[in-house]
Short mmCIF file of C-alpha atoms in Angstrom, two decimals:
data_model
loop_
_atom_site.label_atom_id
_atom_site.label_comp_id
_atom_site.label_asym_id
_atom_site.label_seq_id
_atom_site.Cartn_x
_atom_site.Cartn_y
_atom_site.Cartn_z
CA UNK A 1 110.51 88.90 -32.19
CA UNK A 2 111.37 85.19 -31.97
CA UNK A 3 112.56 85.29 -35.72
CA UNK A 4 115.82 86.52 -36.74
CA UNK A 5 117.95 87.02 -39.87
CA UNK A 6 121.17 87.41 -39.66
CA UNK A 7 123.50 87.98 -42.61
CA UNK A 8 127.44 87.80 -43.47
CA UNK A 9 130.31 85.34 -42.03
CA UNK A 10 127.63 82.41 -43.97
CA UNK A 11 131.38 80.14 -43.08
CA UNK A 12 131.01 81.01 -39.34
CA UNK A 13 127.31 81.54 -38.98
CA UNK A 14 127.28 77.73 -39.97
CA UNK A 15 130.03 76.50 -37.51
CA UNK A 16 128.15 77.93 -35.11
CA UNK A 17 125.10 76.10 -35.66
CA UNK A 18 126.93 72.97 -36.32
CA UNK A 19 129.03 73.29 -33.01
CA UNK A 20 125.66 73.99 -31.03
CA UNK A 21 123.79 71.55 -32.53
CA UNK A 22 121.62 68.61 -30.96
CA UNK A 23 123.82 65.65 -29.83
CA UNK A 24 121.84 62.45 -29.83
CA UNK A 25 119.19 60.80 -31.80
CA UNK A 26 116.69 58.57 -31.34
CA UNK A 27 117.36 57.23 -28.14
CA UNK A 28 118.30 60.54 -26.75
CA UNK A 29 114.10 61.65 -27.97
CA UNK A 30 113.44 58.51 -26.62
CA UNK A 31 115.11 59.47 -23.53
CA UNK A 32 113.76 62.20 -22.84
CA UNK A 33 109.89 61.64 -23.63
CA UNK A 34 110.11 58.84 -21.10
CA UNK A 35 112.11 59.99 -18.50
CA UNK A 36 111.37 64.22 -18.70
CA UNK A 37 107.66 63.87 -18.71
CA UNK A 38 106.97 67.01 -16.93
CA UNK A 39 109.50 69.01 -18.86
CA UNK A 40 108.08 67.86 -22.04
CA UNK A 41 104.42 68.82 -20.60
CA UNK A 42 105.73 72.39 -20.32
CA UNK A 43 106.75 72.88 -23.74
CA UNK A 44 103.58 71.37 -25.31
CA UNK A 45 101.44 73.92 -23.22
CA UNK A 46 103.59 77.21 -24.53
CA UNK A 47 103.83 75.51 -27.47
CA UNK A 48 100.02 75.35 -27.71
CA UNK A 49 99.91 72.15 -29.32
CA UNK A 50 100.00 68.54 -28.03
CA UNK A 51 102.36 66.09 -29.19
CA UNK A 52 104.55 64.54 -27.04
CA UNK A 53 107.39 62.97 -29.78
CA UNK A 54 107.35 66.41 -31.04
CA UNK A 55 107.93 68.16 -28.26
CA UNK A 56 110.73 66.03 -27.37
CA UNK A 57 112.25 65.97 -30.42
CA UNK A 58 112.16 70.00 -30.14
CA UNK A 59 113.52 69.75 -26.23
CA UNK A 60 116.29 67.96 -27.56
CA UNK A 61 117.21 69.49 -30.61
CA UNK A 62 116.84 72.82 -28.78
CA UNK A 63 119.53 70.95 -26.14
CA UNK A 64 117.10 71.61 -22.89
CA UNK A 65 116.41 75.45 -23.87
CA UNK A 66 112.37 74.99 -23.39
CA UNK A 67 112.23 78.14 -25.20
CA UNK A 68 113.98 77.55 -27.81
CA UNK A 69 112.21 74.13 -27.94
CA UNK A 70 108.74 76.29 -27.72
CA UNK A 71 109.82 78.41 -30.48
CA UNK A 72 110.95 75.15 -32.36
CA UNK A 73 107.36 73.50 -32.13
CA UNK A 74 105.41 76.69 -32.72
CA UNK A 75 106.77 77.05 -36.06
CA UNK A 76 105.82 73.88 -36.60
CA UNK A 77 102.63 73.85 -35.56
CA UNK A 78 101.66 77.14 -38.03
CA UNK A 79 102.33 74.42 -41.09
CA UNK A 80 99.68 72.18 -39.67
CA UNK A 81 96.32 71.76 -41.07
CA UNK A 82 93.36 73.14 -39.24
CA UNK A 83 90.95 70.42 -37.29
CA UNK A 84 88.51 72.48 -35.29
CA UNK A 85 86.84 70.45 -32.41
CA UNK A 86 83.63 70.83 -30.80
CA UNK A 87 83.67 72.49 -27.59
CA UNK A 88 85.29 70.46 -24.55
CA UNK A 89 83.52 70.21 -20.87
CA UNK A 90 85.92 69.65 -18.56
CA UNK A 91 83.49 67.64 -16.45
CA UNK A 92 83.98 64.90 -18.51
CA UNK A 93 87.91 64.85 -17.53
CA UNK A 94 88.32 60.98 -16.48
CA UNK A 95 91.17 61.97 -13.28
CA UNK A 96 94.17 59.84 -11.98
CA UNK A 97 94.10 62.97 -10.00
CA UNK A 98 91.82 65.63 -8.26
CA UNK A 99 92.79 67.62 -4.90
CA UNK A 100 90.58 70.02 -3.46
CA UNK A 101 92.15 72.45 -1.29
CA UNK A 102 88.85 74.23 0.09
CA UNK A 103 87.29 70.81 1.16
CA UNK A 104 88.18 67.65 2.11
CA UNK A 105 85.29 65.68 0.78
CA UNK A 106 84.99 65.80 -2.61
CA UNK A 107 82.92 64.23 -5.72
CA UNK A 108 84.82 61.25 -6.30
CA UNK A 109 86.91 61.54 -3.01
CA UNK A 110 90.51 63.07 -3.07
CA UNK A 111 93.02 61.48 -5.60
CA UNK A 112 96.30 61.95 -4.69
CA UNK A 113 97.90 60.43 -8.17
CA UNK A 114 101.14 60.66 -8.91
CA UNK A 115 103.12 63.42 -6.84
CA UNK A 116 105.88 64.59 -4.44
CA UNK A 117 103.89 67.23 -3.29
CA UNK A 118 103.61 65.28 0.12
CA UNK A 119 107.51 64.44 -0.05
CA UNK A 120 110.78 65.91 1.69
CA UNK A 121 112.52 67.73 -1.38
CA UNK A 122 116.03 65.96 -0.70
CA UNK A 123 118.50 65.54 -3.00
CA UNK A 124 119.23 61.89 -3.99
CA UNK A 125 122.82 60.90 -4.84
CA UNK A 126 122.57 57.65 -5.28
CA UNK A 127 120.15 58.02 -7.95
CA UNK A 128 122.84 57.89 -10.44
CA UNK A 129 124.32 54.50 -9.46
CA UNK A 130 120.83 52.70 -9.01
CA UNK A 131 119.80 50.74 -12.52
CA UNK A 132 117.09 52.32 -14.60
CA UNK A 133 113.66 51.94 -14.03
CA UNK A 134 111.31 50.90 -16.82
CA UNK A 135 108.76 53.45 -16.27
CA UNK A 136 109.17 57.11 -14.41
CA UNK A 137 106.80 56.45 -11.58
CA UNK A 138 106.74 60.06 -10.90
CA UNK A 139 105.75 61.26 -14.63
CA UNK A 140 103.55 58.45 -15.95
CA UNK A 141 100.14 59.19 -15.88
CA UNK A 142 98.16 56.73 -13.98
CA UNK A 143 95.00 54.38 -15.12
CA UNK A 144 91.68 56.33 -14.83
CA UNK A 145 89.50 54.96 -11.98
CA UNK A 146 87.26 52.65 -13.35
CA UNK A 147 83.40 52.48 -12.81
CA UNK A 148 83.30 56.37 -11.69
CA UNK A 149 80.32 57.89 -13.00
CA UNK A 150 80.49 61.29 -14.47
CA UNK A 151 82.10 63.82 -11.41
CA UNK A 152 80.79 66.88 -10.28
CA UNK A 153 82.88 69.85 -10.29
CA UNK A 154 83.43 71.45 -6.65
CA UNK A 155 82.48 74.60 -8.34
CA UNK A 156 79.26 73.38 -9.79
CA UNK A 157 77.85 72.95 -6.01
CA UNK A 158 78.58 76.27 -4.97
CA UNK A 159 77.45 77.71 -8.07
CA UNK A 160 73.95 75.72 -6.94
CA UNK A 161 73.68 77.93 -3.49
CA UNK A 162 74.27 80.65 -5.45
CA UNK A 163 77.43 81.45 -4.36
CA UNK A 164 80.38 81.74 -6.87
CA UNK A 165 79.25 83.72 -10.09
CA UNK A 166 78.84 82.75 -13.51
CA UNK A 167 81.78 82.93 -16.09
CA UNK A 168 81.99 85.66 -18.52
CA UNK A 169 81.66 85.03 -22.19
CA UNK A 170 80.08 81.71 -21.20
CA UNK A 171 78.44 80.09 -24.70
CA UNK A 172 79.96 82.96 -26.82
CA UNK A 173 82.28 81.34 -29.73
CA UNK A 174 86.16 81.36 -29.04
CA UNK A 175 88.68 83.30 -30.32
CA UNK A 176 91.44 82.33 -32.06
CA UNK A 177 94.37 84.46 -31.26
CA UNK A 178 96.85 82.21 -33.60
CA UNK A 179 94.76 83.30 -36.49
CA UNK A 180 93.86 86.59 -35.03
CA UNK A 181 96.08 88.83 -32.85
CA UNK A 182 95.76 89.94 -29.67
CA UNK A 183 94.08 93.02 -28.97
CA UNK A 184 92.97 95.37 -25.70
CA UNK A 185 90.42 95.04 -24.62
CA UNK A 186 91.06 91.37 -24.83
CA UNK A 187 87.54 88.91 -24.60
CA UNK A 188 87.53 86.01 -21.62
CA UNK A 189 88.84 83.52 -24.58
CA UNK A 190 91.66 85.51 -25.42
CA UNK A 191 93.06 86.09 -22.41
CA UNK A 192 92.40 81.95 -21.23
CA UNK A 193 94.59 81.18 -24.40
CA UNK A 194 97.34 84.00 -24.28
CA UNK A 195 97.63 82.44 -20.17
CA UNK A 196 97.84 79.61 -21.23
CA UNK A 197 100.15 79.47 -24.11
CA UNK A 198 102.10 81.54 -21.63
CA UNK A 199 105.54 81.02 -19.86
CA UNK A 200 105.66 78.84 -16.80
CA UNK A 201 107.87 80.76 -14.75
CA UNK A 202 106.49 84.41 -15.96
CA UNK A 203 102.95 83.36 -15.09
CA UNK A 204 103.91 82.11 -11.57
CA UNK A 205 105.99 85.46 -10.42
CA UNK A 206 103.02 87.35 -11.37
CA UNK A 207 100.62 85.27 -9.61
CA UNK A 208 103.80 84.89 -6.34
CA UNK A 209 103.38 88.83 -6.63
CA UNK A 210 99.52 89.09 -6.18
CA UNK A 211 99.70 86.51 -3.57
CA UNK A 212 102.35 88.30 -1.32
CA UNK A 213 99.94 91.45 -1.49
CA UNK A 214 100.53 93.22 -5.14
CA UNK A 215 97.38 92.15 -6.19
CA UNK A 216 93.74 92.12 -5.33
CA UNK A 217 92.89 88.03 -5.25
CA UNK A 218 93.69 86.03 -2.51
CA UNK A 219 91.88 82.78 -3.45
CA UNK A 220 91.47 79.21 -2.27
CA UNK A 221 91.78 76.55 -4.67
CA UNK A 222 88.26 74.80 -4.98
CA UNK A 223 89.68 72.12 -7.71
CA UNK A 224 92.80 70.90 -9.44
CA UNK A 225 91.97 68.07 -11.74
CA UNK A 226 94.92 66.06 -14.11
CA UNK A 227 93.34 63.36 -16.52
CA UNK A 228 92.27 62.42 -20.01
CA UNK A 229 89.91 65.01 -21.48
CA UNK A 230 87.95 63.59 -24.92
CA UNK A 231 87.42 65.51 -27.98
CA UNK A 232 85.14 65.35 -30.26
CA UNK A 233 84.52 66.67 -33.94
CA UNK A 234 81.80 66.82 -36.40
CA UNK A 235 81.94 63.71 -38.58
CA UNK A 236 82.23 64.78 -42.26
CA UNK A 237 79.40 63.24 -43.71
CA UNK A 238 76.53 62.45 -41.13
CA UNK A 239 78.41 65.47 -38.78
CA UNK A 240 77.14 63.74 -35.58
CA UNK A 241 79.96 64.31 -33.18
CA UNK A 242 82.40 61.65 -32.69
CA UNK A 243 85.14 61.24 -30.06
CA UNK A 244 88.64 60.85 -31.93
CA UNK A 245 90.71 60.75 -28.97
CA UNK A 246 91.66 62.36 -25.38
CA UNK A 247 94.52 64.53 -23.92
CA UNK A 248 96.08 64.64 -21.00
CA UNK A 249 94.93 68.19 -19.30
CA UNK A 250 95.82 70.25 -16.10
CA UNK A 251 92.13 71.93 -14.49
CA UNK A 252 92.19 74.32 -12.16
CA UNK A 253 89.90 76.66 -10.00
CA UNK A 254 90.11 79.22 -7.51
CA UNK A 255 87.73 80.56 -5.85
CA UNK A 256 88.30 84.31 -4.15
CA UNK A 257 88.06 85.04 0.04
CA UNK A 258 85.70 87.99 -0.56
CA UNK A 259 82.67 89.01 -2.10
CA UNK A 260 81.77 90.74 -5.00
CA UNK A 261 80.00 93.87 -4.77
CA UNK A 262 77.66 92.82 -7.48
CA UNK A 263 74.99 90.48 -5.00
CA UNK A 264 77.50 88.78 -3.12
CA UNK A 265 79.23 86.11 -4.64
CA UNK A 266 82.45 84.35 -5.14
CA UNK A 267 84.33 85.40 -8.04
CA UNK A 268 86.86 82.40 -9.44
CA UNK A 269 89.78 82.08 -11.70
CA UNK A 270 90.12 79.41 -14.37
CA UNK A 271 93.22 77.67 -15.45
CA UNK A 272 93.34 74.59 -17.97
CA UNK A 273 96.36 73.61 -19.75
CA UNK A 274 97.24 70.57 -22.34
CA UNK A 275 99.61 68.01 -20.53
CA UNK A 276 100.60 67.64 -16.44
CA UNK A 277 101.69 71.28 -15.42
CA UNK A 278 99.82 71.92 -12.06
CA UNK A 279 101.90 74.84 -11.45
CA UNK A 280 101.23 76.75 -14.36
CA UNK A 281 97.48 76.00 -14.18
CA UNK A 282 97.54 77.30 -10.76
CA UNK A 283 98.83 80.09 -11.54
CA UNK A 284 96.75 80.77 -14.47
CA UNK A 285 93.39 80.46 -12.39
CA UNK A 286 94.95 83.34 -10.01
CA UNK A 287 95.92 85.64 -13.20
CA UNK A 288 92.10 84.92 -14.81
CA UNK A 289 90.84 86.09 -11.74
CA UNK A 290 92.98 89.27 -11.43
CA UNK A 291 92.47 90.23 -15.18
CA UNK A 292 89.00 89.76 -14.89
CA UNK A 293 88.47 91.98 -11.90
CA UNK A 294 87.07 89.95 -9.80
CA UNK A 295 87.68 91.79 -6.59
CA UNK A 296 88.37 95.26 -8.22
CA UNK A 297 87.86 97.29 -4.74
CA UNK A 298 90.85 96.60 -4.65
CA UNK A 299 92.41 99.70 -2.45
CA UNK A 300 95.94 100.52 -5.27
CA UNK A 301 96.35 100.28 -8.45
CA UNK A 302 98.69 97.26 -9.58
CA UNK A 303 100.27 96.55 -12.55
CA UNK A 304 99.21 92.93 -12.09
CA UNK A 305 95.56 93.92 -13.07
CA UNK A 306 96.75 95.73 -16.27
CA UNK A 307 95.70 93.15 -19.07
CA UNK A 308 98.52 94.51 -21.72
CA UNK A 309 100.71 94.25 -19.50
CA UNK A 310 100.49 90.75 -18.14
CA UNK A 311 99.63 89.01 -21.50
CA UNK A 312 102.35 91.25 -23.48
CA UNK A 313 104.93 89.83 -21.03
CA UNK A 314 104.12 86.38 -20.48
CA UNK A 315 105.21 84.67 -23.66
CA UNK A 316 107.90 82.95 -23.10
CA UNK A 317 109.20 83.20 -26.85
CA UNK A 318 108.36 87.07 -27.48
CA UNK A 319 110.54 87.73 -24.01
CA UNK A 320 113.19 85.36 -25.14
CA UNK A 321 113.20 87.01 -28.28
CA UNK A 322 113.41 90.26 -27.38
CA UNK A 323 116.01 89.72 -24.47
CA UNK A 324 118.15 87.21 -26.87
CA UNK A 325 118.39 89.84 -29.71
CA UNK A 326 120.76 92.02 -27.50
CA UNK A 327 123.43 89.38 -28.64
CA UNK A 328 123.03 90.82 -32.37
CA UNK A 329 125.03 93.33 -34.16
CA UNK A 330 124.41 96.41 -33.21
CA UNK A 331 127.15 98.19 -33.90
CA UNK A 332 125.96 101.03 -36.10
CA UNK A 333 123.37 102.11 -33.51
CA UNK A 334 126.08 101.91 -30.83
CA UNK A 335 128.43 104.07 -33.30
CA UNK A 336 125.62 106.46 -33.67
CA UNK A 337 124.83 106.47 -29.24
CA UNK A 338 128.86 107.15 -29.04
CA UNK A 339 129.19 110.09 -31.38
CA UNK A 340 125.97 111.89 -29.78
CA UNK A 341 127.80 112.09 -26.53
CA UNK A 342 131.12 112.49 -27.94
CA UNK A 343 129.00 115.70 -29.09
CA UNK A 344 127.67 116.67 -26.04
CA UNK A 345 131.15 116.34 -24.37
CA UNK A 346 132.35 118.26 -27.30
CA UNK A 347 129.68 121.34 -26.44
CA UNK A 348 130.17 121.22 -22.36
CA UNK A 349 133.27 122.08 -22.76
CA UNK A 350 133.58 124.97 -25.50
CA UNK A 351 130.73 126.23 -23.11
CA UNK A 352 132.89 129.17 -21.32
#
């Protein structure tokens, strides 16, 4: 639904365009990839694809609308060529950050990073007289510790008592649902990508609504990990894997309050995003664990745990699609709506 055609008034049509068009150039991308880190984050995870200049290029062009800008660098992502990558472990992340709300001592210890989580949210006025600063302290990622060995995953100890279960699908090959639409049933893979190529905002009311009591998971958050993932690919000729490169990902895992009926253990939800969007990968973990039933006693029926549903409403550029073509001409259907009640009128009243 995110494409549209719309024909006659070509004179106006373009005037349009023209008068909402980006204002800025360079500097203004240059602008905003340095100084909107965060916002730029968000569109390359609905977007699906990571690029920062792009992204910001499409968050300014689109003039702020992170939709639009989504919709913007989607289409052009479809004309890029294919580079498939061997599969990722997250356990190789190198953090500037890792939090673990379930305990306080963690692999690796707790890395606070770069946050105002433990900040007052006040409003700063003089922010607009001070001088620039040369770097966003608040969106820059920070340096990788050095010298940490390889950390273990929060979830990987309580998997060793036995505790939290085993992921579905775990070793099966991916879907693709860019090449391949979605369909219900939907496998573990497909859902993990349509959450995560989801919309910010739609992702957390669902999982705000399962946590105020619509839903069946009330989980603690075991792990939330932001750093430099590497990926690798087959080289061409000798096709021993070779690392061309890392991106900056968003981990995170949450681990449910109850136990499964089937022996006992934990269930979790999984979350992983490209770029630094906490919120959203929060939120995913909680909608991964809903979806995938892990605590489906549950004592009502909620729409939450409905996969269609949830993954038919959480892209951000289908729902702005559908919502934004109300603004189109549709005057003939209108006409059509009018004269059926006109009839109806018409018929109460001869009715003696």
């Amino acid at each position: 639904m995110g494409y549209l055609a719309v024909k006659g008034s070509e004179e106006a049509v373009q005037a349009a365009r023209a008068l909402a068009g980006p204002t800025g150039g360079r500097h203004t991308v240059d602008a905003v990839a340095d100084h909107l880190p965060l916002a730029v984050d968000e569109v390359q995870a609905e977007a699906g694809v990571y690029e920062p200049r792009l992204a910001a290029i499409a968050f300014t062009q689109a003039r702020g609308d992170v939709a639009e800008a989504v919709f913007l660098l989607r289409g052009y992502r479809s004309t890029l060529p294919r580079r498939e990558s061997a599969r990722a472990d997250t356990a190789d992340i190198a953090p500037h950050r890792q939090i673990s709300s379930a305990f306080r001592n963690v692999p690796g210890g707790q890395l606070l990073g770069a946050t105002n989580d433990y900040g007052l949210r006040l409003l700063d006025p003089g922010l607009a007289d001070r001088p620039d600063a040369t770097a966003d302290p608040a969106g820059s990622p920070e340096p990788a510790p050095t010298g940490l060995a390889r950390l273990s995953k929060v979830v990987d100890h309580l998997r060793a008592e036995g505790l939290v279960a085993q992921p579905d699908g775990q070793g099966e090959p991916a879907d693709d649902i860019t090449r391949r639409a979605l369909r219900f049933p939907a496998s573990r893979s497909s859902r993990l990508q349509a959450l995560a190529r989801g919309q910010s905002g739609a992702l957390t009311a669902f999982a705000y609504a399962n946590l105020r009591g619509y839903g069946p998971f009330h989980p603690t958050l075991a792990e939330l990990r932001v750093g430099q993932l590497p990926l690798t690919v087959a080289h061409p000729r000798t096709g021993n894997p070779v690392c061309v490169g890392e991106i900056p990902v968003t981990e995170a895992e949450a681990i449910g309050q109850k136990p499964n009926r089937d022996g006992g253990t934990l269930g979790m939800g999984y979350g992983c995003v490209p770029g630094r969007v906490e919120r959203k990968a929060i939120a995913m973990a909680i909608m991964d664990a809903v979806l995938s039933g892990v605590n489906d006693d549950a004592p009502f029926d909620s729409p939450l745990t409905d996969e269609e549903f949830v993954l038919s409403h959480v892209d951000g550029v289908e729902a702005a699609g559908f919502v934004e073509h109300m603004k189109l001409p549709h005057e003939v259907t209108f006409a059509s709506d009018l004269d059926r009640v006109r009839s109806i009128r018409q018929h109460v009243k001869d009715v003696p």
